[in-house]
Coordinates of C-alpha atoms in Angstrom, one line a residue:
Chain S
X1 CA 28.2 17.3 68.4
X2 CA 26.7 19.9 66.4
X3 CA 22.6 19.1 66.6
X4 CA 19.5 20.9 64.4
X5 CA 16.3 20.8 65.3
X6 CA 14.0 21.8 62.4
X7 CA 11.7 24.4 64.0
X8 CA 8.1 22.9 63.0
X9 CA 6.3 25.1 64.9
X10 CA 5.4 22.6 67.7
X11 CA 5.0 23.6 71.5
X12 CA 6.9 20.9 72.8
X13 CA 10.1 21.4 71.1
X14 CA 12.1 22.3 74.1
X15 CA 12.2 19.2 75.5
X16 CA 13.7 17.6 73.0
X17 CA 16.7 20.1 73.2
X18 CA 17.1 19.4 77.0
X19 CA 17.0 16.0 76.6
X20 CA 20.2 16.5 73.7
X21 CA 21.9 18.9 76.6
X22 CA 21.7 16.7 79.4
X23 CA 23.8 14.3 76.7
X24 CA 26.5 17.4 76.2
X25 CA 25.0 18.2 72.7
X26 CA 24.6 21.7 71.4
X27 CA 21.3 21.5 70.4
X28 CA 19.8 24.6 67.6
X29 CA 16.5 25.2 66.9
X30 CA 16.6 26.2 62.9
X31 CA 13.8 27.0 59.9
X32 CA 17.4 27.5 57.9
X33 CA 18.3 25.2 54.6
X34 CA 21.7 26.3 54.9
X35 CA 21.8 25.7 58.7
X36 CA 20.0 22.6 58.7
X37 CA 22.0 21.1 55.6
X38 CA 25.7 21.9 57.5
X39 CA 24.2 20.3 60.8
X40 CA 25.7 17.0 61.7
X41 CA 22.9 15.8 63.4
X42 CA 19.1 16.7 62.1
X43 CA 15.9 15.6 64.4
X44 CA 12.5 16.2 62.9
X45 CA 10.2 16.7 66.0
X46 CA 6.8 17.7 65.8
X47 CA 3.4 17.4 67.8
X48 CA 0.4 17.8 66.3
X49 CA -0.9 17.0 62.6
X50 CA 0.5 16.1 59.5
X51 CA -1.4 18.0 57.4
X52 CA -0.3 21.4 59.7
X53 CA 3.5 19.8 60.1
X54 CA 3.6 19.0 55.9
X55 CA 2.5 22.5 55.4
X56 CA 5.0 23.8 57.8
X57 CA 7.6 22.3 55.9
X58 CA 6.2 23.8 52.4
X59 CA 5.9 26.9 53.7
X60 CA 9.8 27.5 54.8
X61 CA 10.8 25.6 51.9
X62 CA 12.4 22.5 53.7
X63 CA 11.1 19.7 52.1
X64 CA 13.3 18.9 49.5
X65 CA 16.1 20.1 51.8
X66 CA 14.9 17.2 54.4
X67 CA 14.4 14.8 51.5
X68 CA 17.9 15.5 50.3
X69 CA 20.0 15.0 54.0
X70 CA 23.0 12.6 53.8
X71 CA 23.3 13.1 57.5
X72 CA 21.7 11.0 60.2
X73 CA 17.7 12.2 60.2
X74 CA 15.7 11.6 63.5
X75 CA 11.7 12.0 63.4
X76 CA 9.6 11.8 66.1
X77 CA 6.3 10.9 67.1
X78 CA 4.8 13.2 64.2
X79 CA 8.3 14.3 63.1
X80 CA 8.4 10.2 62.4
X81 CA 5.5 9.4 60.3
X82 CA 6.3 12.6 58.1
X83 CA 8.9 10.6 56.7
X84 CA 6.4 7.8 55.5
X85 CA 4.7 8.5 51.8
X86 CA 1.7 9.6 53.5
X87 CA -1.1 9.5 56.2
X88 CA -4.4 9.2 56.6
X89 CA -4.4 12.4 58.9
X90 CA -5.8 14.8 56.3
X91 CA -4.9 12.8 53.7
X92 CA -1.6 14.0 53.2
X93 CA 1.0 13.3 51.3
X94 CA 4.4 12.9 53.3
X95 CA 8.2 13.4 52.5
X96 CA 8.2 9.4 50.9
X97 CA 11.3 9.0 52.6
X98 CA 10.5 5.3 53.8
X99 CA 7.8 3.5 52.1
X100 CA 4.4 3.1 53.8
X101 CA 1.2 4.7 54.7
X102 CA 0.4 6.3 58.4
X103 CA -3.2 4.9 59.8
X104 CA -5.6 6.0 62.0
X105 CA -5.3 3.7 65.1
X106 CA -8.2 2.1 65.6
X107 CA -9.6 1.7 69.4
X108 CA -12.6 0.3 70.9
X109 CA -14.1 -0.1 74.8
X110 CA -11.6 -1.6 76.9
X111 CA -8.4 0.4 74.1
X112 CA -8.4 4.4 74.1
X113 CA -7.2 6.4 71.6
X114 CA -4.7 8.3 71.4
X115 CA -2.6 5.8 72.6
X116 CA -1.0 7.8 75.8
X117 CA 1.7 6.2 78.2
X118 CA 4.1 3.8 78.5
X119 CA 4.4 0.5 76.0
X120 CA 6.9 -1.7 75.2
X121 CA 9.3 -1.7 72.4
X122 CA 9.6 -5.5 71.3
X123 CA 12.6 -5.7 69.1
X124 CA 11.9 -6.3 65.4
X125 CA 15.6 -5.8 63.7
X126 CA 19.1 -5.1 65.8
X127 CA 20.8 -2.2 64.4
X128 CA 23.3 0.0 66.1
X129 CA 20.4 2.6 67.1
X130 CA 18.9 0.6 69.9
X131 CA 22.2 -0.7 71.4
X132 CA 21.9 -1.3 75.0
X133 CA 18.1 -0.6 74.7
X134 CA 16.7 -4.2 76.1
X135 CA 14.0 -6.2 73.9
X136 CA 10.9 -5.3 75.9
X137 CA 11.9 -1.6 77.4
X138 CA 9.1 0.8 78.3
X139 CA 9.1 3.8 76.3
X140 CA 6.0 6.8 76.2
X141 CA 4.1 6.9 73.6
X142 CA 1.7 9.9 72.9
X143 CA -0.7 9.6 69.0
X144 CA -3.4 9.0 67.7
X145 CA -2.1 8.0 63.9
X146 CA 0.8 4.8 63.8
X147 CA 2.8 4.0 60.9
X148 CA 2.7 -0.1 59.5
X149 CA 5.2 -2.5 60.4
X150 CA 7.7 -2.3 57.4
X151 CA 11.3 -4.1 56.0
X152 CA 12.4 -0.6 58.0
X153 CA 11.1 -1.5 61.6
X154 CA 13.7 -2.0 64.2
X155 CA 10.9 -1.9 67.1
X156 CA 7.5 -2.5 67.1
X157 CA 4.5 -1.6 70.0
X158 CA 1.5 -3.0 70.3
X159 CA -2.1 -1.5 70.6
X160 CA -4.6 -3.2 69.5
X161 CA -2.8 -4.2 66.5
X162 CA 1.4 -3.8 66.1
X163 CA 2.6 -0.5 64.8
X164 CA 6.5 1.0 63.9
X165 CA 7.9 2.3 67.1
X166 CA 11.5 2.9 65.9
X167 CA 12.5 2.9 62.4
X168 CA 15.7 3.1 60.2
X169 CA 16.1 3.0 56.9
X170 CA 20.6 3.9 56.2
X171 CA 20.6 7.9 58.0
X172 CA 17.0 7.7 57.8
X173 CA 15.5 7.1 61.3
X174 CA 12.4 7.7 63.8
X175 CA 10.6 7.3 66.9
X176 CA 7.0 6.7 67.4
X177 CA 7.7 7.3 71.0
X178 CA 9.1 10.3 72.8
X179 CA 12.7 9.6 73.6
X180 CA 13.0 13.1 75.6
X181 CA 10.5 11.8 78.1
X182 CA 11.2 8.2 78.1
X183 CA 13.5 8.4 81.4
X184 CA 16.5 6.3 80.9
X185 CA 15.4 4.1 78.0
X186 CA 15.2 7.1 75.5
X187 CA 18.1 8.5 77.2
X188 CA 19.9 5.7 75.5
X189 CA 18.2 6.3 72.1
X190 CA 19.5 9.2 71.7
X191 CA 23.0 8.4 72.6
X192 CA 22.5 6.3 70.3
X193 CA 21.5 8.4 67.9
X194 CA 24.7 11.2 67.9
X195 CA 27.1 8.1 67.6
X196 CA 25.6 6.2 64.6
X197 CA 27.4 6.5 61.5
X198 CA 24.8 7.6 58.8
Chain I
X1 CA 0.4 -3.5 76.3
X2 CA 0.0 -0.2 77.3
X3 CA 0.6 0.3 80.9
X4 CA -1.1 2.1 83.8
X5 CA 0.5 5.0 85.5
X6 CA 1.0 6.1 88.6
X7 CA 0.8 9.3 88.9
X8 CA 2.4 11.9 92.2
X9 CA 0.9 15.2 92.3
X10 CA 3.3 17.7 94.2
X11 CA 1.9 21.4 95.4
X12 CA 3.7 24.3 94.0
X13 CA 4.2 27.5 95.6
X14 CA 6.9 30.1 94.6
X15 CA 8.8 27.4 93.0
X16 CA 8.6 24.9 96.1
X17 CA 6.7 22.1 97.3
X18 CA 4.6 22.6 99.9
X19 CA 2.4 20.3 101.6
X20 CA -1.1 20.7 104.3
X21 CA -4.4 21.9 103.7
X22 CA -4.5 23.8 100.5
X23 CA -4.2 28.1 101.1
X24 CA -3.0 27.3 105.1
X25 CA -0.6 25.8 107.3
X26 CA 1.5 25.5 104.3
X27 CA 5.1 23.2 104.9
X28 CA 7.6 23.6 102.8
X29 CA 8.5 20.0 101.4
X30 CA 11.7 21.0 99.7
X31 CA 13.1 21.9 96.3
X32 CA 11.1 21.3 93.3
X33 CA 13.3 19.4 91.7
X34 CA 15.0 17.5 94.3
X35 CA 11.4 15.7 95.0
X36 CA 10.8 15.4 91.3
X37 CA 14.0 13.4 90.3
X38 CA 13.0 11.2 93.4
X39 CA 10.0 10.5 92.1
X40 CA 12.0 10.0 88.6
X41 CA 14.2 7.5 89.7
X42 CA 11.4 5.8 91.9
X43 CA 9.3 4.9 88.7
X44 CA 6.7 7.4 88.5
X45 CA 5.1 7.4 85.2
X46 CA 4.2 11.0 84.8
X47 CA 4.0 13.5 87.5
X48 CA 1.5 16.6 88.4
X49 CA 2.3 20.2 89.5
X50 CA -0.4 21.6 90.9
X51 CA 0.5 25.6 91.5
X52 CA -1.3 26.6 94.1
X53 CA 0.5 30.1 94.4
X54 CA -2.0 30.9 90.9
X55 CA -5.5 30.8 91.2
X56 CA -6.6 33.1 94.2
X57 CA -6.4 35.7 93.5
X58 CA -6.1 35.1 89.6
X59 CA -2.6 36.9 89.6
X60 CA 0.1 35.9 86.7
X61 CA 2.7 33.9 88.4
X62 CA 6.4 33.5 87.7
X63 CA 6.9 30.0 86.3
X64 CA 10.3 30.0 86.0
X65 CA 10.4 26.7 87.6
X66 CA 8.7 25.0 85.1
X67 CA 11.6 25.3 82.7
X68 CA 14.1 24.4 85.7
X69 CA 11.8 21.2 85.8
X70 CA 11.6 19.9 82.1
X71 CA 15.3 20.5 82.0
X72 CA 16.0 17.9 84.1
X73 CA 13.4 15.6 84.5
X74 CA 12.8 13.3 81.2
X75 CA 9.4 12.1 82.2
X76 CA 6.1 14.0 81.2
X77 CA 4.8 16.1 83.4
X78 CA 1.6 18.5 84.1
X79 CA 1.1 22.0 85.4
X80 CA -2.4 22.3 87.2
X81 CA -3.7 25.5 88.5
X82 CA -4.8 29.1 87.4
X83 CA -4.6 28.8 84.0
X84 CA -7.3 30.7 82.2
X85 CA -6.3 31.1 78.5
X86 CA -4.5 30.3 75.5
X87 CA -1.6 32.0 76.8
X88 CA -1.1 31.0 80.4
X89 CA -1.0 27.5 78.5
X90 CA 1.4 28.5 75.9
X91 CA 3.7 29.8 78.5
X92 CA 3.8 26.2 80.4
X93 CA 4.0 24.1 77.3
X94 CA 6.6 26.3 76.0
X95 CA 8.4 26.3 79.0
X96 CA 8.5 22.6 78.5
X97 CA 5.7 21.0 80.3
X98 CA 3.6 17.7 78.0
X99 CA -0.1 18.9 79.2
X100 CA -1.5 21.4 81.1
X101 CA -4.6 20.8 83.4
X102 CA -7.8 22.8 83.8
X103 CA -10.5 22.7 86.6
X104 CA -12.5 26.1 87.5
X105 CA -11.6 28.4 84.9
X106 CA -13.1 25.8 82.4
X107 CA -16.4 25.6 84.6
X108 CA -16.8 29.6 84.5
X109 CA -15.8 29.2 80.2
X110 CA -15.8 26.0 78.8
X111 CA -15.2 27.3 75.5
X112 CA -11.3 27.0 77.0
X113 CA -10.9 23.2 76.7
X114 CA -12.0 24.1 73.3
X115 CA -9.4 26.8 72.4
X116 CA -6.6 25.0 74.6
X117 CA -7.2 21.9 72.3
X118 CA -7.6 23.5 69.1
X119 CA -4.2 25.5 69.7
X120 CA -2.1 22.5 71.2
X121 CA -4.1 19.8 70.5
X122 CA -6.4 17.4 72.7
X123 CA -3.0 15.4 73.8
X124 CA -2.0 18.9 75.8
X125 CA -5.5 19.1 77.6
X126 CA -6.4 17.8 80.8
X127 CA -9.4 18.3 82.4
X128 CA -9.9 18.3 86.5
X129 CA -12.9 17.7 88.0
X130 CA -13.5 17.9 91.7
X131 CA -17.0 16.2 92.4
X132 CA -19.2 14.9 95.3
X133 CA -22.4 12.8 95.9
X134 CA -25.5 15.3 97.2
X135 CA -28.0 13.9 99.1
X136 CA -30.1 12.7 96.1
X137 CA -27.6 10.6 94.9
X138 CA -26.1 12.4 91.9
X139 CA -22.7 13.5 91.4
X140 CA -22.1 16.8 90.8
X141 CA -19.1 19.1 89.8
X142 CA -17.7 21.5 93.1
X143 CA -15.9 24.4 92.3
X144 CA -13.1 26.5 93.8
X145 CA -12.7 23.4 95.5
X146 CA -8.8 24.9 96.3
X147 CA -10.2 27.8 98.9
X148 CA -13.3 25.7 101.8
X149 CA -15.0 29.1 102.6
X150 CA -15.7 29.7 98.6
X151 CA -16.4 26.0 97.1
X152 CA -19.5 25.8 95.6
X153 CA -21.7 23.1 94.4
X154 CA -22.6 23.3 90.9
X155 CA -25.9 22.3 89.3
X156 CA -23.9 20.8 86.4
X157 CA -23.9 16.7 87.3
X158 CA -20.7 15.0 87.0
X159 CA -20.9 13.0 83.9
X160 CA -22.8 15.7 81.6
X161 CA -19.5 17.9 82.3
X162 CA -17.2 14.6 81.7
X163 CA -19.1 14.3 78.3
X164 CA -18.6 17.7 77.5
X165 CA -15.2 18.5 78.5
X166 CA -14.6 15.5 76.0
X167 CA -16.8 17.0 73.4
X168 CA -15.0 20.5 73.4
X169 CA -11.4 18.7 72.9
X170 CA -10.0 17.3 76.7
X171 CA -7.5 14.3 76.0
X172 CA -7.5 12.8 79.2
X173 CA -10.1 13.5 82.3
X174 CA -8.7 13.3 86.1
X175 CA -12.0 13.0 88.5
X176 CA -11.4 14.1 91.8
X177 CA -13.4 12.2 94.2
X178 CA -14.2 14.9 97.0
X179 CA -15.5 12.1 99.3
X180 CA -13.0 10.3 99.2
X181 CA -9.9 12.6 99.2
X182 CA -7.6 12.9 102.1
X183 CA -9.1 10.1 103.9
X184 CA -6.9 7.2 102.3
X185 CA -9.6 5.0 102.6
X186 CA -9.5 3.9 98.7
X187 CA -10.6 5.5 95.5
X188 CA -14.7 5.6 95.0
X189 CA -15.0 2.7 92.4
X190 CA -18.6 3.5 92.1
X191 CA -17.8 7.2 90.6
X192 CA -14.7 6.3 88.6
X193 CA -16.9 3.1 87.4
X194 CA -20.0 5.6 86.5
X195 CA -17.4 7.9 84.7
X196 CA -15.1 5.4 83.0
X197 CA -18.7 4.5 80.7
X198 CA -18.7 8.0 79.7
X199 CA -15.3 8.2 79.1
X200 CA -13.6 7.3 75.7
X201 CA -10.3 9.5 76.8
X202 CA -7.8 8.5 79.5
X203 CA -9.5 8.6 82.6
X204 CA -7.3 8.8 85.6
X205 CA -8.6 8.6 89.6
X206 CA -7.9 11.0 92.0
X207 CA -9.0 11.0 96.0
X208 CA -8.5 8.1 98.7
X209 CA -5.3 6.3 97.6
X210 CA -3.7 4.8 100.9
X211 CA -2.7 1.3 99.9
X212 CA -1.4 -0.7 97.0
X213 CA -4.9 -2.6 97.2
X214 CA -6.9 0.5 96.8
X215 CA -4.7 1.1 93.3
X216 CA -5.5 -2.5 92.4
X217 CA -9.3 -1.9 92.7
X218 CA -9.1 1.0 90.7
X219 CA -7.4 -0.8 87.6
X220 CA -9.0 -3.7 88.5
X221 CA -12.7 -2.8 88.4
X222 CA -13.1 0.7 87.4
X223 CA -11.0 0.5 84.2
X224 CA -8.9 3.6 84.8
X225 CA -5.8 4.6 83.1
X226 CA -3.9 5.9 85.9
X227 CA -4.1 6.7 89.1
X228 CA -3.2 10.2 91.0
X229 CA -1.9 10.5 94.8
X230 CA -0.7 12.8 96.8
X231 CA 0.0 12.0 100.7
X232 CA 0.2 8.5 99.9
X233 CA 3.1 9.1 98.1
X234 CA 4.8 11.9 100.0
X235 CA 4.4 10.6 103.8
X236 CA 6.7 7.6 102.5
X237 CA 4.2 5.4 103.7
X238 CA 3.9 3.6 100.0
X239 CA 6.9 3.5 97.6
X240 CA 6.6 3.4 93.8
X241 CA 8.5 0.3 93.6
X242 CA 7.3 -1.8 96.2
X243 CA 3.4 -0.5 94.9
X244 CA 4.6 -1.2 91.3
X245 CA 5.6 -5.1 92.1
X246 CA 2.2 -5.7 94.1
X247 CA 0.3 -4.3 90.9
X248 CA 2.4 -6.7 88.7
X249 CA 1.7 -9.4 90.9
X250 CA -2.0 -8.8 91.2
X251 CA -1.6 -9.4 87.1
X252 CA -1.8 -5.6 86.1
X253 CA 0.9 -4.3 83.7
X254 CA 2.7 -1.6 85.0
X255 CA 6.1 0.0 83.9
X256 CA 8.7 -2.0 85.5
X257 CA 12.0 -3.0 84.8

C-alpha cells in the first residue's frame, strides 16, 4: 500500500510514518500535487496551528489539490480540524471539507488545557474505520482547539464538554487523537484506515 | 475523562539504560528498547529518557537511539537532558520524540522555554524542576542537581520559577521533590499541593514513589496529572498493572483495558 504524507512542516511527522511501517506500508513524505494526487492513501498530519498549517498548504499550492482527493483522506489532530470550514485558532478559514467550526476548548480549575493524555473514544456511529476498536478504548489526545460533534462523528471524547474524536464523511476522515502513539488502539485505526474502501 | 499517567523514567547512557547514582557506579540495565516495549506492553502512559551521557560536560551526543526508539514504541515519549537550544530540540523531535524536557539550561537562560515553545509549540515543552525546602521553609529551585559536588541552591523560590516557566511557554511542569527522591517514602503532597495552585499546565510529580498508595495520594489530594518513577518501577517491586487496578479501585481513572 502506497501511503503520502503531505509534508506540513510539522516536527512530529515521523512518527506517523513509523507507525504506517510497523503495519508494512510504504509511507512518503510529499509537498508534490502530482505525488500526492497518484497516492492511494493520503494522511494530513500536522502539529501546531491552523493558521501556520492553512498557510502551509497555500503556500505549496495544495489546497485545492486536498480539497479535490477521491482517495481515502486521513487528518490528524491539527491535520483533522483543517478539514472543518474553519477555527477559531486565528480565525482561519479551513479546507470546508466537513461542515463545522473548530473551538477553543474551554478549561477551568480542576480541567487543564490543552487537553494532554489518554481519553476515551465513546462510539457515536459504527463505520468500517473503527472496526475492532471497542466503544470506550483509550486513545492520546494532545490540543488545545476540538472540533463540534457533527452528522460526521463516528467517536466522540469528552472534556469538559464532548468534542469529534474520529470523523468520516465518504474518503473524508480524521483523528482528534494521535493514532501513532495510541499503543494498540490506534494501531488498529490505522489498519483500518489502508483497508477502507473510499 | 481524561486519565492520569503513569509515567517510567529510564537513564540513558550511550544508547543504554543504566541505573545507580547519577555520574557513578553506573549498571547497565539493558537495551533501550527492550525495557521500553516492557514498559509498552505493561501500560505505561508515556515514558521519560533522561540522557545522562549529555549534560556534563555540555558535549553534543549521538542520539541515534532516539530514532531506534520512536520506531518502535507507539506511545509518547520524552528526552530529558542537555539540551540547550532550538536545535538540540529539533534534533530529538525530529528524530521522533512527542516533548523534550528542560531543567538547568533553562535556569542559566530562560528565554529557552520561550524559543523551544515558540518553535514547536508549548505541547513539546517540558519543564524539570528539581527543588527542596531550606531551613526557612521556602522552596527553592537546586541546580545541576545531576552532578552532588556542583548542585547549587538557587535564590529563585519554587513557585516564582513554576509561574514563569509557564509564562515563557512550558506545556507541562514535572517538580522534582529533592526531599523526597530516592527514599520511596511517598511523593511530598505539601509541594506538589503548593505547586498544583500555581499551575494551570499539566503538572506531574516526581520523587518518593514506593507504593501504589503513595500514587493514590498524589492524584488524590495534590491534583496532579501524572506521576513520574524511577526505582519503583525498575526494581520490579511495583508493576503497572497491578498499580493501575489499585488506582481504579481507589476510584481514580486510569488507562486500563
Amino acid at each position: 500500500m502506497d501511503v503520502v504524507l503531505i509534508d506540513s512542516g510539522g516536527a512530529n511527522i515521523g512518527s506517523v510514518r513509523y507507525a504506517l511501517e510497523r503495519l508494512g506500508a510504504n509511507a512518503r513524505l510529499s509537498a508534490d500535487a502530482a505525488t500526492i494526487m497518484a497516492a492511494e492513501r493520503v494522511i494530513l498530519p500536522g502539529v501546531g496551528a491552523a493558521a501556520v498549517g492553512m498557510a502551509r498548504l497555500h503556500e505549496l499550492g495544495l489546497v485545492d489539490v486536498v480539497r479535490s482527493l477521491r482517495q481515502p483522506l486521513l487528518g490528524i489532530c491539527l491535520g483533522m480540524q483543517l478539514l472543518f470550514d474553519t477555527s477559531d485558532e486565528g480565525e482561519t478559514t479551513c479546507l470546508g471539507l466537513l461542515p463545522g467550526r473548530v473551538a477553543r476548548l474551554v478549561g477551568d480549575a480542576r480541567l487543564r488545557v490543552p487537553h494532554m493524555g489518554w481519553n476515551r473514544l465513546e462510539r457515536v456511529r459504527c463505520d468500517p474505520l473503527q472496526a475492532g476498536v471497542a466503544d470506550g478504548a483509550f486513545a492520546y489526545f494532545v490540543h488545545g482547539y476540538a472540533a463540534p460533534v457533527t452528522a460526521d462523528t463516528l467517536a466522540a471524547s469528552t472534556h469538559g464538554a464532548a468534542f469529534s474524536a474520529l470523523v468520516r464523511r465518504g474518503n473524508v476522515m480524521g483523528a482528534q487523537f494521535h493514532p501513532e502513539r495510541s499503543a494498540a488502539v490506534g494501531a488498529r485505526l490505522l489498519e483500518n484506515f489502508l483497508a477502507v474502501r473510499a | 475523562m481524561l486519565t492520569r499517567r503513569l509515567i517510567p523514567c529510564l537513564d540513558v547512557r550511550d544508547g543504554r539504560v543504566v541505573k545507580g547514582v547519577r555520574f557513578r557506579d553506573h549498571v547497565d540495565m539493558g537495551d533501550i528498547i527492550d525495557l521500553a516495549m516492557r514498559y509498552r506492553d505493561d501500560g505505561a502512559d508515556e515514558i521519560v529518557f533522561y540522557d545522562i551521557t549529555a549534560s556534563p560536560e555540555g558535549r553534543s551526543v549521538d542520539r541515534s537511539w532516539v530514532e531506534r526508539v520512536a520506531r518502535l514504541v507507539d506511545i509518547p515519549f520524552c528526552v530529558a537532558g542537555g539540551i540547550r537550544s532550538v536545535d538540540d530540540a529539533r534534533s530529538i523531535l525530529h528524530a521522533g520524540a512527542d516533548k523534550v524536557s528542560v531543567n538547568t539550561p533553562a535556569l542559566e537562560r530562560p528565554a529557552l522555554i520561550s524559543e523551544l515553545a515558540g518553535a514547536f509549540g508549548t505541547q513539546c515543552v517540558v519543564v524539570g524542576i528539581d527543588s527542596l525546602q531550606d531551613d526557612d521553609g521556602e522552596w527553592r529551585v537546586r541546580q545541576y542537581t545531576g552532578d552532588p559536588a556542583r548542585t547549587r541552591a538557587l535564590a529563585r523560590r519554587t513557585l516564582d520559577w513554576i509561574d514563569e516557566a509557564q509564562s515563557r511557554g512550558a506545556g507541562e511542569i514535572v517538580l522534582n521533590c529533592m526531599g523526597s527522591d530516592g527514599v520511596r517514602s511517598g511523593y511530598d503532597l505539601e509541594q506538589l499541593t503548593a505547586a498544583r495552585a500555581h499551575c494551570a499546565v499539566p503538572l506531574i510529580a516526581s520523587g518518593g514513589a514506593g507504593e501504589a498508595a503513595h500514587f493514590i495520594d498524589a492524584f488524590r489530594y495534590s491534583d496532579v496529572d501524572g506521576a513520574l518513577a524511577a526505582s519503583a518501577f525498575h526494581s520490579g517491586e511495583l508493576r503497572i498493572p497491578f498499580l493501575k487496578r489499585q488506582l481504579r479501585d481507589a476510584g481514580i481513572e486510569v488507562r486500563l483495558d
